[in-house]
């Protein structure tokens, strides 16, 4: 997978890193309403109700991205007038929580890129390409919601893992920086204490000599 090398390099941690060592692997959470969740082997996966999105990282639902996975036809239905209320509620929850929401669009036909299927109107939804791409642009620029055209369910699953791990590496890097800064401060404090003790001992030794 494309992310394997990048992630392995980012997770190249020292052997003795105590608490940091246990925090390297994220725990993925999946919304209980998702009927076909992206469950990842080799990671802990939990099912629980999410206020926003279908998949995220436990404990980081607000500061790291969460992703709402939708079939393209369902997405097209959300942006049409008869389902605008449903879409408005999603945007309202995103605004209220401040979460970093992203959309992953799946498409049953994997032989044709979804963008091409939209342009050729071979997607089964009664909506024009201009309307689709206009809404995608609005979501990104107005609401801060990136839309990812994944393709098949399997490609959506791989893409979600790549994006989540990319965000997680930033968390691990920040934890490492804090750990190293703390160690540096402690070592400096110990060094200053030793120097103060040595300076305090010198006058006594000098007076004894006299």
Coordinates of C-alpha atoms in Angstrom, one line a residue:
X1 CA 0.0 0.0 0.0
X2 CA 1.2 3.5 -0.7
X3 CA 1.2 4.5 3.0
X4 CA 3.3 1.6 4.3
X5 CA 6.8 3.1 3.8
X6 CA 5.8 6.6 5.0
X7 CA 4.1 5.2 8.1
X8 CA 6.9 2.8 9.0
X9 CA 9.5 5.6 8.8
X10 CA 7.3 7.9 10.9
X11 CA 6.9 5.2 13.5
X12 CA 10.7 4.4 13.8
X13 CA 10.8 5.0 17.6
X14 CA 13.6 4.3 20.1
X15 CA 13.3 1.0 22.0
X16 CA 12.9 2.7 25.4
X17 CA 10.1 5.2 25.0
X18 CA 7.8 4.1 27.9
X19 CA 4.3 5.6 27.5
X20 CA 5.0 6.8 23.9
X21 CA 5.6 3.1 22.9
X22 CA 2.1 2.1 23.9
X23 CA 0.6 5.0 22.0
X24 CA 2.1 4.3 18.6
X25 CA -0.9 2.3 17.3
X26 CA -4.1 4.2 17.0
X27 CA -7.5 2.6 18.0
X28 CA -10.0 3.0 15.3
X29 CA -13.7 3.7 16.2
X30 CA -16.6 2.8 13.8
X31 CA -20.1 4.2 14.0
X32 CA -22.6 1.6 15.0
X33 CA -24.9 2.6 12.2
X34 CA -22.3 1.8 9.5
X35 CA -23.3 -1.5 8.0
X36 CA -20.1 -2.2 6.3
X37 CA -17.3 -0.5 8.3
X38 CA -13.6 -0.3 7.4
X39 CA -12.2 -2.8 9.9
X40 CA -8.4 -3.0 9.9
X41 CA -6.5 -6.1 10.7
X42 CA -3.6 -5.5 13.1
X43 CA -5.3 -2.6 14.8
X44 CA -7.9 -2.5 17.6
X45 CA -11.3 -1.6 16.2
X46 CA -14.2 -0.5 18.4
X47 CA -17.9 0.0 17.5
X48 CA -19.6 2.9 19.1
X49 CA -22.0 5.7 18.2
X50 CA -20.3 8.7 16.7
X51 CA -21.7 12.1 16.7
X52 CA -20.2 12.8 13.3
X53 CA -18.7 10.5 10.6
X54 CA -18.3 6.8 10.3
X55 CA -14.7 6.2 11.2
X56 CA -12.1 8.0 13.3
X57 CA -9.4 7.6 16.0
X58 CA -10.5 7.0 19.6
X59 CA -9.8 10.0 21.8
X60 CA -9.2 12.3 18.8
X61 CA -12.6 12.7 17.3
X62 CA -12.3 16.5 17.4
X63 CA -8.7 17.3 16.8
X64 CA -8.0 14.7 14.0
X65 CA -10.1 13.9 10.9
X66 CA -13.2 11.8 11.0
X67 CA -14.6 10.4 7.7
X68 CA -18.1 9.9 6.6
X69 CA -18.2 7.2 3.9
X70 CA -21.0 7.5 1.3
X71 CA -21.9 5.7 -1.9
X72 CA -21.8 8.2 -4.7
X73 CA -25.6 7.8 -5.4
X74 CA -26.3 8.5 -1.8
X75 CA -24.1 11.6 -1.9
X76 CA -25.9 12.8 -5.1
X77 CA -29.2 12.3 -3.3
X78 CA -28.0 14.4 -0.3
X79 CA -27.2 17.4 -2.5
X80 CA -30.6 17.4 -4.3
X81 CA -33.4 19.5 -3.1
X82 CA -35.6 16.8 -1.6
X83 CA -32.9 15.7 0.8
X84 CA -31.3 19.1 1.5
X85 CA -32.5 19.0 5.1
X86 CA -30.5 15.8 5.7
X87 CA -27.4 17.5 4.3
X88 CA -28.0 20.6 6.3
X89 CA -28.1 18.6 9.5
X90 CA -24.8 17.0 8.7
X91 CA -23.2 20.4 8.1
X92 CA -24.8 21.8 11.3
X93 CA -23.3 19.0 13.4
X94 CA -19.9 19.6 11.8
X95 CA -20.1 23.3 12.7
X96 CA -21.3 22.6 16.3
X97 CA -18.6 20.1 17.1
X98 CA -15.8 21.7 15.3
X99 CA -14.7 18.3 14.0
X100 CA -12.5 17.9 11.0
X101 CA -14.9 16.1 8.7
X102 CA -14.0 14.5 5.4
X103 CA -16.1 12.6 2.9
X104 CA -15.0 9.4 1.2
X105 CA -17.2 8.6 -1.9
X106 CA -17.5 5.0 -3.1
X107 CA -18.6 3.8 -6.4
X108 CA -19.6 0.3 -7.5
X109 CA -18.0 0.4 -10.9
X110 CA -14.2 0.3 -10.2
X111 CA -13.1 0.0 -13.8
X112 CA -14.0 3.6 -14.5
X113 CA -12.6 6.4 -12.2
X114 CA -15.5 8.1 -10.4
X115 CA -14.6 11.5 -11.8
X116 CA -14.9 10.1 -15.3
X117 CA -18.2 8.4 -14.5
X118 CA -19.5 11.7 -13.3
X119 CA -18.5 13.5 -16.5
X120 CA -19.9 10.8 -18.6
X121 CA -23.1 10.6 -16.5
X122 CA -22.6 6.8 -15.9
X123 CA -23.2 6.9 -12.2
X124 CA -26.9 6.2 -11.9
X125 CA -27.8 9.5 -10.2
X126 CA -30.0 12.2 -11.8
X127 CA -27.8 15.2 -11.2
X128 CA -25.5 17.1 -13.6
X129 CA -21.7 17.1 -13.4
X130 CA -21.7 20.8 -12.9
X131 CA -24.0 20.5 -9.9
X132 CA -21.9 17.7 -8.4
X133 CA -18.5 19.4 -8.8
X134 CA -20.0 22.7 -7.7
X135 CA -21.1 21.1 -4.4
X136 CA -17.8 19.4 -3.9
X137 CA -16.1 22.8 -4.3
X138 CA -18.5 24.4 -1.9
X139 CA -17.9 21.7 0.7
X140 CA -14.2 22.2 0.5
X141 CA -14.0 26.0 0.4
X142 CA -17.1 27.1 2.4
X143 CA -17.4 24.3 4.9
X144 CA -13.8 23.0 5.1
X145 CA -14.9 19.4 4.1
X146 CA -12.6 17.7 1.6
X147 CA -14.2 15.2 -0.7
X148 CA -12.2 12.1 -1.7
X149 CA -13.3 10.1 -4.8
X150 CA -12.2 6.7 -3.7
X151 CA -13.9 4.3 -6.1
X152 CA -14.7 0.8 -4.7
X153 CA -15.3 0.0 -1.1
X154 CA -11.8 -1.6 -0.9
X155 CA -10.2 1.5 -2.2
X156 CA -12.2 3.7 0.2
X157 CA -11.0 1.5 3.0
X158 CA -7.3 1.8 2.0
X159 CA -7.7 5.6 1.5
X160 CA -9.2 6.1 4.9
X161 CA -6.4 4.1 6.5
X162 CA -3.8 6.2 4.7
X163 CA -5.4 9.5 5.7
X164 CA -5.9 8.5 9.3
X165 CA -2.4 7.2 9.8
X166 CA -1.0 10.3 8.2
X167 CA -2.8 12.4 10.8
X168 CA -1.8 10.0 13.6
X169 CA 1.9 10.4 12.7
X170 CA 1.6 14.0 13.6
X171 CA 0.2 13.1 17.0
X172 CA 3.1 10.7 17.6
X173 CA 5.6 13.2 16.5
X174 CA 4.2 15.8 18.8
X175 CA 4.3 13.4 21.7
X176 CA 7.9 12.5 21.0
X177 CA 8.9 16.2 20.8
X178 CA 7.2 16.8 24.2
X179 CA 8.9 13.8 25.7
X180 CA 12.3 14.9 24.4
X181 CA 11.8 18.4 25.6
X182 CA 10.8 17.1 29.1
X183 CA 13.9 14.9 29.2
X184 CA 16.1 17.8 28.1
X185 CA 14.7 20.1 30.9
X186 CA 15.2 17.3 33.5
X187 CA 18.8 16.7 32.5
X188 CA 19.5 20.5 32.5
X189 CA 18.0 20.8 36.0
X190 CA 20.1 17.8 37.2
X191 CA 23.2 19.3 35.7
X192 CA 22.5 22.7 37.4
X193 CA 22.0 21.0 40.8
X194 CA 25.2 19.1 40.5
X195 CA 27.2 22.3 39.6
X196 CA 25.6 24.2 42.5
X197 CA 26.6 21.4 44.9
X198 CA 30.1 21.4 43.6
X199 CA 30.5 25.1 43.9
X200 CA 29.1 25.0 47.5
X201 CA 31.7 22.4 48.5
X202 CA 34.8 24.4 47.2
X203 CA 35.1 27.1 50.0
X204 CA 35.0 24.5 52.7
X205 CA 37.8 22.5 51.1
X206 CA 39.9 25.8 50.7
X207 CA 39.5 26.8 54.4
X208 CA 40.6 23.4 55.6
X209 CA 43.8 23.7 53.6
X210 CA 44.7 27.0 55.2

